CSV table of C-alpha atoms in Angstrom, one decimal:
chain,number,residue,atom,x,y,z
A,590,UNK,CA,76.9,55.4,-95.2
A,591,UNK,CA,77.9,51.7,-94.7
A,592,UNK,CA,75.6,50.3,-92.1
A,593,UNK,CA,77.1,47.2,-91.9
A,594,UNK,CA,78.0,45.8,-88.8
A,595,UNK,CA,80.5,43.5,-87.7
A,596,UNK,CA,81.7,41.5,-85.1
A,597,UNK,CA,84.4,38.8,-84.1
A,598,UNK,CA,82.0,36.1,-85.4
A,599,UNK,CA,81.6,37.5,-89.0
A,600,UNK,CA,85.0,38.3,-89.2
A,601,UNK,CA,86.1,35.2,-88.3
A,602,UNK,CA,88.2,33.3,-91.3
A,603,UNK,CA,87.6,29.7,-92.4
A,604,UNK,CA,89.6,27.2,-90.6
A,605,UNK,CA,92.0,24.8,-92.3
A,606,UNK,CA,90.7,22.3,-89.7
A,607,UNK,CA,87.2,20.4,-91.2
A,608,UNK,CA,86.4,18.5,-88.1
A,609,UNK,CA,87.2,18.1,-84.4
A,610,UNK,CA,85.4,15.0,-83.0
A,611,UNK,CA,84.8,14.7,-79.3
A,612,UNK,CA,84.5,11.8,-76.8
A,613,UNK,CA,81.2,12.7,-74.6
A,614,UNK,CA,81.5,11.4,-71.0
A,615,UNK,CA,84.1,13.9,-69.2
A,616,UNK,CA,85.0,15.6,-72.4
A,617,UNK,CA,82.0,17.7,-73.3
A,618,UNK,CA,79.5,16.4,-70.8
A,619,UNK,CA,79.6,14.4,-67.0
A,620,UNK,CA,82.6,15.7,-65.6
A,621,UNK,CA,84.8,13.7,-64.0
A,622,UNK,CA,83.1,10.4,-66.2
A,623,UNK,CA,80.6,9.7,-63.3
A,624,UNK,CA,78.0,8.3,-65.7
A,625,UNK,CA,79.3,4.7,-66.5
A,626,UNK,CA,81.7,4.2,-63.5
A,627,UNK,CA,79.0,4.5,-60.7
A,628,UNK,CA,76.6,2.6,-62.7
A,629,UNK,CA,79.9,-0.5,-63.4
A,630,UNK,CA,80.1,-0.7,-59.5
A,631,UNK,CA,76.3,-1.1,-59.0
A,632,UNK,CA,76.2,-3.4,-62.1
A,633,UNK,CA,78.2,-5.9,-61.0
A,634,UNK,CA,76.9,-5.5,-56.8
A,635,UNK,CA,73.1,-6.1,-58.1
A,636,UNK,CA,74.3,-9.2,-60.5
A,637,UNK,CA,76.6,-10.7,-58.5
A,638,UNK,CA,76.8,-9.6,-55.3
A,639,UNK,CA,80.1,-8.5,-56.4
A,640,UNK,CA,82.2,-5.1,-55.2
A,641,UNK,CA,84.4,-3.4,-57.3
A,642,UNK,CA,85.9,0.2,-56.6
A,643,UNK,CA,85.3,3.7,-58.7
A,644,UNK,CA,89.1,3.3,-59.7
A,645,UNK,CA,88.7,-0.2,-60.6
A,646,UNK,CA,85.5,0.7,-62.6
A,647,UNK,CA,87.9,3.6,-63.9
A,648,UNK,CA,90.8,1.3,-65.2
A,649,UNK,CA,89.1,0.5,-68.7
A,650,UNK,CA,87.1,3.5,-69.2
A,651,UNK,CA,87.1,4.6,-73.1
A,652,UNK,CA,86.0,1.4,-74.2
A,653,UNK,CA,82.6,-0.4,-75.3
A,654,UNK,CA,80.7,-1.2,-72.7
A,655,UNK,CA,80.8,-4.6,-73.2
A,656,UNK,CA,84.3,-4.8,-73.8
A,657,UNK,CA,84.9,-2.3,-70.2
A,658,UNK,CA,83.3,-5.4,-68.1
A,659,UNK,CA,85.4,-8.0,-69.3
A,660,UNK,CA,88.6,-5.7,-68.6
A,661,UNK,CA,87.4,-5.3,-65.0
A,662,UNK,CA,87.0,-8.9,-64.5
A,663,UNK,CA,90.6,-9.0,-66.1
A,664,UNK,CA,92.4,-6.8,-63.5
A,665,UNK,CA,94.4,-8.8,-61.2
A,666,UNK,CA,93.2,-7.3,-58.3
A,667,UNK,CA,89.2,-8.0,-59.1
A,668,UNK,CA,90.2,-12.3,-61.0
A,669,UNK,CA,91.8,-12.6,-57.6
A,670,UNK,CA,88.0,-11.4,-55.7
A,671,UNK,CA,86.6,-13.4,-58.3
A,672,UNK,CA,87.8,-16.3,-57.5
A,673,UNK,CA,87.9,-16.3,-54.0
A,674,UNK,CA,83.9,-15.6,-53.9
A,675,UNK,CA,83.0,-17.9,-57.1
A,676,UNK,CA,86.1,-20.6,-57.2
A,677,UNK,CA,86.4,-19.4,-60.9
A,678,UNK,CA,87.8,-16.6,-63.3
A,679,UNK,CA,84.8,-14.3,-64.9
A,680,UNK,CA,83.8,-15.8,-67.8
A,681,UNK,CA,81.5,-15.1,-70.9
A,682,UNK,CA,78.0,-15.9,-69.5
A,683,UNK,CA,79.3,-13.3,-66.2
A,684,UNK,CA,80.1,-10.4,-68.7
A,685,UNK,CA,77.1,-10.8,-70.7
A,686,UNK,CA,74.4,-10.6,-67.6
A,687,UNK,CA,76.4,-8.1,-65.9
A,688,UNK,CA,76.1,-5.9,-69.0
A,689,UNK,CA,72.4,-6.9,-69.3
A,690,UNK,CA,72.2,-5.3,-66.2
A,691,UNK,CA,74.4,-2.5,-66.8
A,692,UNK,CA,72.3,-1.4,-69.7
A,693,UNK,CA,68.9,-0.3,-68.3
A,694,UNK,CA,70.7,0.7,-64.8
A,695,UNK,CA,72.6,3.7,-67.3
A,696,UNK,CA,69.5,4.1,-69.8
A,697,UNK,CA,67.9,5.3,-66.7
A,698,UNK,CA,70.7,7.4,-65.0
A,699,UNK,CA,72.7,8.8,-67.9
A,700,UNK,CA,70.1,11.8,-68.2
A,701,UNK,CA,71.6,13.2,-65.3
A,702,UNK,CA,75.1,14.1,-66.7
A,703,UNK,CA,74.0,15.5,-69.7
A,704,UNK,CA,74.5,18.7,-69.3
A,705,UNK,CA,78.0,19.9,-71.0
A,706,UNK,CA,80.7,21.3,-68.7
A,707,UNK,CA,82.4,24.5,-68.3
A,708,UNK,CA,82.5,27.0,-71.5
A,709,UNK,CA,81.7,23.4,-74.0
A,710,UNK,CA,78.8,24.9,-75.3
A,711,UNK,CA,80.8,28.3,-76.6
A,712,UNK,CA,84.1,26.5,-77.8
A,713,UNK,CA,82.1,24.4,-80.1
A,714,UNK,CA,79.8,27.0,-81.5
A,715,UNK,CA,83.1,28.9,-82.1
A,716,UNK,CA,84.5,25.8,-84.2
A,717,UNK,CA,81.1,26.0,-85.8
A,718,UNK,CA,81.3,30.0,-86.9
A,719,UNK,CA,85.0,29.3,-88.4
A,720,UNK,CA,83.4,26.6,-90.4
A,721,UNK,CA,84.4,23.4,-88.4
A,722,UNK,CA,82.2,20.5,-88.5
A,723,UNK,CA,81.5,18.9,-85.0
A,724,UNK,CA,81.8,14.7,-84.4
A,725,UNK,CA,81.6,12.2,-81.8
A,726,UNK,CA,82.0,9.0,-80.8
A,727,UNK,CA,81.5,7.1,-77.7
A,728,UNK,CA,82.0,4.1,-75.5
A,729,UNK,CA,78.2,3.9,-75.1
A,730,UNK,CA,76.3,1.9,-77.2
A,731,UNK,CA,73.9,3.4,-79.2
A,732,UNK,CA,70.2,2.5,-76.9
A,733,UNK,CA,72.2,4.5,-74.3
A,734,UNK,CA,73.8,7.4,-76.6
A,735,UNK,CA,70.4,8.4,-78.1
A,736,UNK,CA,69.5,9.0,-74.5
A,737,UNK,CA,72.1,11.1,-73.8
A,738,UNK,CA,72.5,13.1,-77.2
A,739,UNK,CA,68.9,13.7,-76.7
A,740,UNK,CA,69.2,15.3,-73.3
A,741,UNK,CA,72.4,17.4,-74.4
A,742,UNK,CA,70.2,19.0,-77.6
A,743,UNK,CA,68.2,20.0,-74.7
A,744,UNK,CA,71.1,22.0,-72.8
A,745,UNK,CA,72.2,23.6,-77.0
A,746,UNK,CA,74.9,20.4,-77.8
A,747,UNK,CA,73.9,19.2,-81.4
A,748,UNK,CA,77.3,17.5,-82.7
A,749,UNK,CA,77.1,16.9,-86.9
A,750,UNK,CA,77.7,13.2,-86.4
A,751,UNK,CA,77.3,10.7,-83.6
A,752,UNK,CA,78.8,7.3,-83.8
A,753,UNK,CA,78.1,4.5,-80.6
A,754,UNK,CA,80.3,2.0,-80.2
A,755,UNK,CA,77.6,-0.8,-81.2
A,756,UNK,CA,76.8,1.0,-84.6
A,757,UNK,CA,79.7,-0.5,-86.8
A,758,UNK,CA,81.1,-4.5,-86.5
A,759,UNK,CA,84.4,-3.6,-85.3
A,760,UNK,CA,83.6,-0.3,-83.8
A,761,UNK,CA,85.1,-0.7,-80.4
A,762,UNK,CA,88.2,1.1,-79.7
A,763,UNK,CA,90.9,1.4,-79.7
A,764,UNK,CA,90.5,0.3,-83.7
A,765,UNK,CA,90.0,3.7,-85.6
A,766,UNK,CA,86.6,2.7,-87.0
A,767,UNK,CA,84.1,5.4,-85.3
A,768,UNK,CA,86.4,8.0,-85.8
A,769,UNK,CA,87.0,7.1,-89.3
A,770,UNK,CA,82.8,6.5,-89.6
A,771,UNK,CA,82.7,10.2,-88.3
A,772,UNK,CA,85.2,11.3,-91.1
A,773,UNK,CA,82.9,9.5,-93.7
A,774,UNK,CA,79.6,11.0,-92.6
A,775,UNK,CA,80.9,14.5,-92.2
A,776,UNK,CA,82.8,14.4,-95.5
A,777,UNK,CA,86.2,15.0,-94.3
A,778,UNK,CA,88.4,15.6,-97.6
A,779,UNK,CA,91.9,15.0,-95.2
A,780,UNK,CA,91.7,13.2,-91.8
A,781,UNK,CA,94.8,14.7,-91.3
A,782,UNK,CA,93.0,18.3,-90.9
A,783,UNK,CA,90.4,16.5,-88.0
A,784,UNK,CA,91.2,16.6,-84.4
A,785,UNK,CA,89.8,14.5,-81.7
A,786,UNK,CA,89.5,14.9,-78.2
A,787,UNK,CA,89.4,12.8,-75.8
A,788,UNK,CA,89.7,12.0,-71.5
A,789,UNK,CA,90.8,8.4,-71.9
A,790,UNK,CA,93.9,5.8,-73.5
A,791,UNK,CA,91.6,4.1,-75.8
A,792,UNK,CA,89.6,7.0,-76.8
A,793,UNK,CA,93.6,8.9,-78.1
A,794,UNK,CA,94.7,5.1,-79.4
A,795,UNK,CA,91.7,5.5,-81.8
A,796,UNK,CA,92.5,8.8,-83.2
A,797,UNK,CA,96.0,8.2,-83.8
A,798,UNK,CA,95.1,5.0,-85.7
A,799,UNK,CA,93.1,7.1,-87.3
A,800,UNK,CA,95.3,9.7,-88.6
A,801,UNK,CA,94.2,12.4,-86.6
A,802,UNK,CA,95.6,15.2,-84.1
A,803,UNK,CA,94.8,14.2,-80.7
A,804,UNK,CA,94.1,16.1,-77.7
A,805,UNK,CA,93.8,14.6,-74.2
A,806,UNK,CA,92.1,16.0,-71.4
A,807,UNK,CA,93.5,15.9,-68.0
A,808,UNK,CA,91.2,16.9,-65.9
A,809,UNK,CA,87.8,16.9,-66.6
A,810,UNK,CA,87.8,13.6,-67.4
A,811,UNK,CA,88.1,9.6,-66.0
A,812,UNK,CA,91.6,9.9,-65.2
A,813,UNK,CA,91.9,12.5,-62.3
A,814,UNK,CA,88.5,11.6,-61.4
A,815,UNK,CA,87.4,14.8,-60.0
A,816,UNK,CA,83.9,16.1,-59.3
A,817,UNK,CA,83.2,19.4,-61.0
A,818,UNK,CA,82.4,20.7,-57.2
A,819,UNK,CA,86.0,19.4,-56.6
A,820,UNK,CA,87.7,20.7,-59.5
A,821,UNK,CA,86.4,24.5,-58.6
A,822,UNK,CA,87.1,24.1,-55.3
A,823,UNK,CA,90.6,22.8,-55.8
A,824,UNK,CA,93.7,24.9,-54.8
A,825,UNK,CA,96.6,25.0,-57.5
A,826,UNK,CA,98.5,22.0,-55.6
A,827,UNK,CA,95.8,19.8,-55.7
A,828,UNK,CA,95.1,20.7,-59.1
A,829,UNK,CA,98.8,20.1,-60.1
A,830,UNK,CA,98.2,16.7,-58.4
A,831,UNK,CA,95.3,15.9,-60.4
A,832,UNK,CA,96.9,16.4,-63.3
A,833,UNK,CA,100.5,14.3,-63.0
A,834,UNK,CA,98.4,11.4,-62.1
A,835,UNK,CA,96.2,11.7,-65.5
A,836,UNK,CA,99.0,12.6,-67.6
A,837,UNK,CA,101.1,9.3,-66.2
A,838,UNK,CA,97.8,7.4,-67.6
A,839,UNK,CA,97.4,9.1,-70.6
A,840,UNK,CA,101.3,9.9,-71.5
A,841,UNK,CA,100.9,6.1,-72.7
A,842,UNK,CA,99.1,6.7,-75.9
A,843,UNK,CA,101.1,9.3,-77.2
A,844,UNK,CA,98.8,12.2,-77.5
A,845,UNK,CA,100.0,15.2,-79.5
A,846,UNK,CA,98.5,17.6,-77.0
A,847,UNK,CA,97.3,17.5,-73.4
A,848,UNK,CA,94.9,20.1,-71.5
A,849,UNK,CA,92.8,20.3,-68.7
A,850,UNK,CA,89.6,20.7,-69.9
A,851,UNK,CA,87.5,21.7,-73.3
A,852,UNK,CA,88.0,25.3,-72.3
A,853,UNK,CA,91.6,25.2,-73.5
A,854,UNK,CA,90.9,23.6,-76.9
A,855,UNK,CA,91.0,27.4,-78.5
A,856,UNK,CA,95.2,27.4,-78.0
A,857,UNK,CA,95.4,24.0,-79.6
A,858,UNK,CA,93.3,24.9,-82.5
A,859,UNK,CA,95.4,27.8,-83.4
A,860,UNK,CA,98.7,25.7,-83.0
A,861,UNK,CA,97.3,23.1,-85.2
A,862,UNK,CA,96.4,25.3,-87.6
A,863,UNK,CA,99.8,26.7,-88.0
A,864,UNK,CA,101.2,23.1,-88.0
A,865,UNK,CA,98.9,22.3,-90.8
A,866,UNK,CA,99.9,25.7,-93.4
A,867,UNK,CA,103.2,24.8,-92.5
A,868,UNK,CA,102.5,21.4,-94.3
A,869,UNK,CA,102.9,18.8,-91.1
A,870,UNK,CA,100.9,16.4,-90.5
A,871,UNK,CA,99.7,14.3,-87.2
């Protein structure tokens, strides 16, 4: 008598997709991307004395920290604040002491969106049973990432690979270098058989520079903003709402698919899989 017993996760079949490598802040964990944008607006109001807005804080998001300041101070409608409280543009020496103070403000705080969202936890051990190696790479730089990653180990997330946006010389998005470092480190034969996901423009620039499928979430993420409390309490108009103004954002950097949250990713897999037997490519 055969006593062996299966079940959907042995009889699952080996993937033609080797890696899918996810943003962390409102893809996997911290919906709605609370983490950095709260901790931008009381950067630059304990520095400088300075207000910006969440959707101001909001308008860079995806890219190094660093990098994020300097784009706020760029917008027209925070140069113009700027210069009306300081008689000058935001300059180097601004950028560099408001991320000084932006660092231990998030070391501090970003241990209280670590835990993932939704059904994260099960799509990724799923990729895992069918054989699919699990990146990331973030906008954080790597003093604030370890916190983080450390936190989410706690809650079951263990990605194969994480890459901080301070780790390589020219890591920053949206040049393809931390998702290309991911590809290296995993050992990716094709990076045309790795997906990335993503909630933000220069997170999807830097996968398509890369080579990769790209997959943009709409609304778990920076773009619509919402809280998770919001998001379940949200009727299908509201939700529809949420969703045209991401997808206007993130229409801009061409992403090959776009879906509300992690918990969709399954579909996309399966379609890309097709794509990729049938010989396309990103």
């Amino acid at each position: 008598m055969n006593n062996k017993i299966q079940n959907k996760e042995t009889d699952k079949k080996k993937s033609v997709v080797e890696a899918v490598i996810f943003d962390w802040a409102g893809t996997v964990v911290d919906f709605g991307s609370f983490a950095p944008t709260t901790i931008f607006v009381e950067a630059f109001q304990k520095e400088y004395d300075f207000t910006i807005t969440i959707a101001e804080a909001r308008v860079p998001m995806g890219l190094g920290k660093w990098d994020h300041i300097k784009a706020v101070g760029e917008l027209d409608s925070v140069n113009q604040r700027w210069l009306t409280q300081f008689g000058t543009s935001m300059n180097k020496a601004n950028i560099d002491q408001i991320y000084q103070r932006f660092i231990p403000l998030q070391k501090s705080k970003v241990i209280d969106h670590a835990q993932p969202i939704l059904n994260a936890l099960n799509v990724i051990n799923d990729l895992k049973v069918q054989g699919i190696k699990i990146g990331s790479c973030t906008g954080y730089p790597r003093e604030v990432i370890d916190i983080l990653s450390q936190a989410a180990a706690e809650y079951g997330y263990q990605p194969d690979c994480i890459v901080a946006t301070d780790d390589l010389a020219h890591g920053g998005r949206p040049a393809p270098f931390m998702a290309l470092k991911n590809v290296i480190d995993l050992g990716v034969s094709n990076v045309a058989h790795c997906i990335k996901v993503d909630d933000s423009t220069p997170g999807i620039y830097e996968s398509n520079n890369a080579g990769m499928w790209t997959v943009a979430l709409l609304l778990s993420g920076n773009e619509a903003g919402l809280t998770y409390q919001q998001y379940k309490e949200a009727d299908d108009k509201a939700l529809n709402k949420a969703r045209q103004k991401a997808r206007l954002v993130l229409t801009k950097s061409n992403p090959h698919y776009m879906i509300d949250t992690i918990d969709d990713l399954p579909g996309i897999l399966v379609d890309i899989e097709k794509r990729l037997i049938a010989g396309e490519r990103p």
